[in-house]
Short mmCIF file of C-alpha atoms in Angstrom, two decimals:
data_model
loop_
_atom_site.label_atom_id
_atom_site.label_comp_id
_atom_site.label_asym_id
_atom_site.label_seq_id
_atom_site.Cartn_x
_atom_site.Cartn_y
_atom_site.Cartn_z
CA MET A 20 0.40 12.70 -3.20
CA THR A 21 -2.68 13.27 -5.30
CA PRO A 22 -4.36 16.66 -5.78
CA ASP A 23 -6.98 15.78 -3.14
CA GLY A 24 -4.27 15.16 -0.52
CA THR A 25 -4.34 11.37 -0.65
CA THR A 26 -0.97 9.68 -0.35
CA MET A 27 -0.58 7.41 -3.35
CA VAL A 28 2.07 4.89 -4.36
CA ASP A 29 1.89 3.56 -7.91
CA ALA A 30 3.99 0.39 -7.95
CA ARG A 31 2.51 -1.04 -11.14
CA GLY A 32 5.21 -2.66 -13.22
CA ARG A 33 7.39 -3.30 -10.17
CA ARG A 34 7.93 -6.84 -8.92
CA CYS A 35 8.26 -8.33 -5.46
CA PRO A 36 9.56 -7.05 -3.10
CA LEU A 37 9.56 -3.53 -4.57
CA PRO A 38 5.84 -2.70 -4.01
CA ILE A 39 6.21 -3.49 -0.28
CA ILE A 40 9.45 -1.51 -0.06
CA ASP A 41 7.70 1.45 -1.73
CA LEU A 42 4.79 1.15 0.71
CA ALA A 43 7.10 0.93 3.74
CA ARG A 44 9.07 4.01 2.67
CA ALA A 45 5.94 6.08 2.04
CA ILE A 46 3.92 5.12 5.12
CA VAL A 47 6.51 6.52 7.54
CA THR A 48 5.74 10.01 6.21
CA LEU A 49 2.11 9.74 7.42
CA ALA A 50 0.60 10.60 10.77
CA ASP A 51 -1.10 7.87 12.79
CA GLY A 52 -4.57 7.24 11.40
CA ASP A 53 -3.77 8.53 7.89
CA THR A 54 -4.21 6.23 4.91
CA ILE A 55 -2.09 5.44 1.91
CA THR A 56 -3.22 3.92 -1.38
CA LEU A 57 -0.97 1.42 -3.16
CA TRP A 58 -1.52 0.32 -6.75
CA ALA A 59 0.32 -2.86 -7.69
CA ASP A 60 0.07 -5.41 -10.47
CA ASP A 61 2.52 -7.97 -9.10
CA PRO A 62 0.56 -11.20 -8.46
CA ALA A 63 2.26 -11.52 -5.05
CA ALA A 64 1.15 -8.06 -3.92
CA GLY A 65 -2.12 -9.18 -2.29
CA PRO A 66 -0.61 -11.72 0.08
CA ASP A 67 2.50 -9.56 0.58
CA VAL A 68 0.53 -6.45 1.59
CA ALA A 69 -1.68 -8.46 3.96
CA ALA A 70 1.35 -10.13 5.58
CA TRP A 71 3.27 -6.85 5.82
CA CYS A 72 0.31 -5.13 7.50
CA ARG A 73 -0.04 -7.97 9.99
CA LEU A 74 3.68 -8.06 10.80
CA ARG A 75 4.02 -4.26 11.03
CA ARG A 76 0.70 -3.80 12.88
CA GLN A 77 -0.77 -1.62 10.15
CA GLU A 78 -4.41 -1.84 9.05
CA LEU A 79 -5.33 -3.12 5.61
CA VAL A 80 -8.53 -1.10 5.13
CA SER A 81 -9.53 -2.41 1.71
CA SER A 82 -8.38 -3.97 -1.51
CA ARG A 83 -10.05 -4.09 -4.89
CA PRO A 84 -9.18 -4.89 -8.49
CA LEU A 85 -8.25 -1.95 -10.69
CA PRO A 86 -10.17 -1.60 -13.97
CA THR A 87 -6.89 -1.44 -15.89
CA GLY A 88 -5.36 -4.46 -14.15
CA GLY A 89 -3.67 -4.94 -10.83
CA GLU A 90 -5.07 -4.13 -7.42
CA GLU A 91 -5.59 -1.14 -5.17
CA PHE A 92 -4.76 -1.47 -1.47
CA VAL A 93 -5.68 1.10 1.16
CA VAL A 94 -3.57 0.89 4.32
CA ARG A 95 -4.04 2.91 7.52
CA ARG A 96 -0.99 3.81 9.55
CA ARG A 97 -1.14 2.59 13.13
CA SER A 98 1.72 3.91 15.28
#
């Protein structure tokens, strides 16, 4: 968790399927409606996060490239 209270998972340097496993482990600690931010630099992370959200009925709020490489994904927990 960051100082501002945002739940953050930094999975840079970790390869598939570890970023998704990290996300799945962390999201269960959130209340419904809370968001989690995942940083990942695995090329498969974008499609994997989107597919995981769809299969697990979570909401992929946004994704964007990180200035230092990789991507940032914001996911909202839905039940």
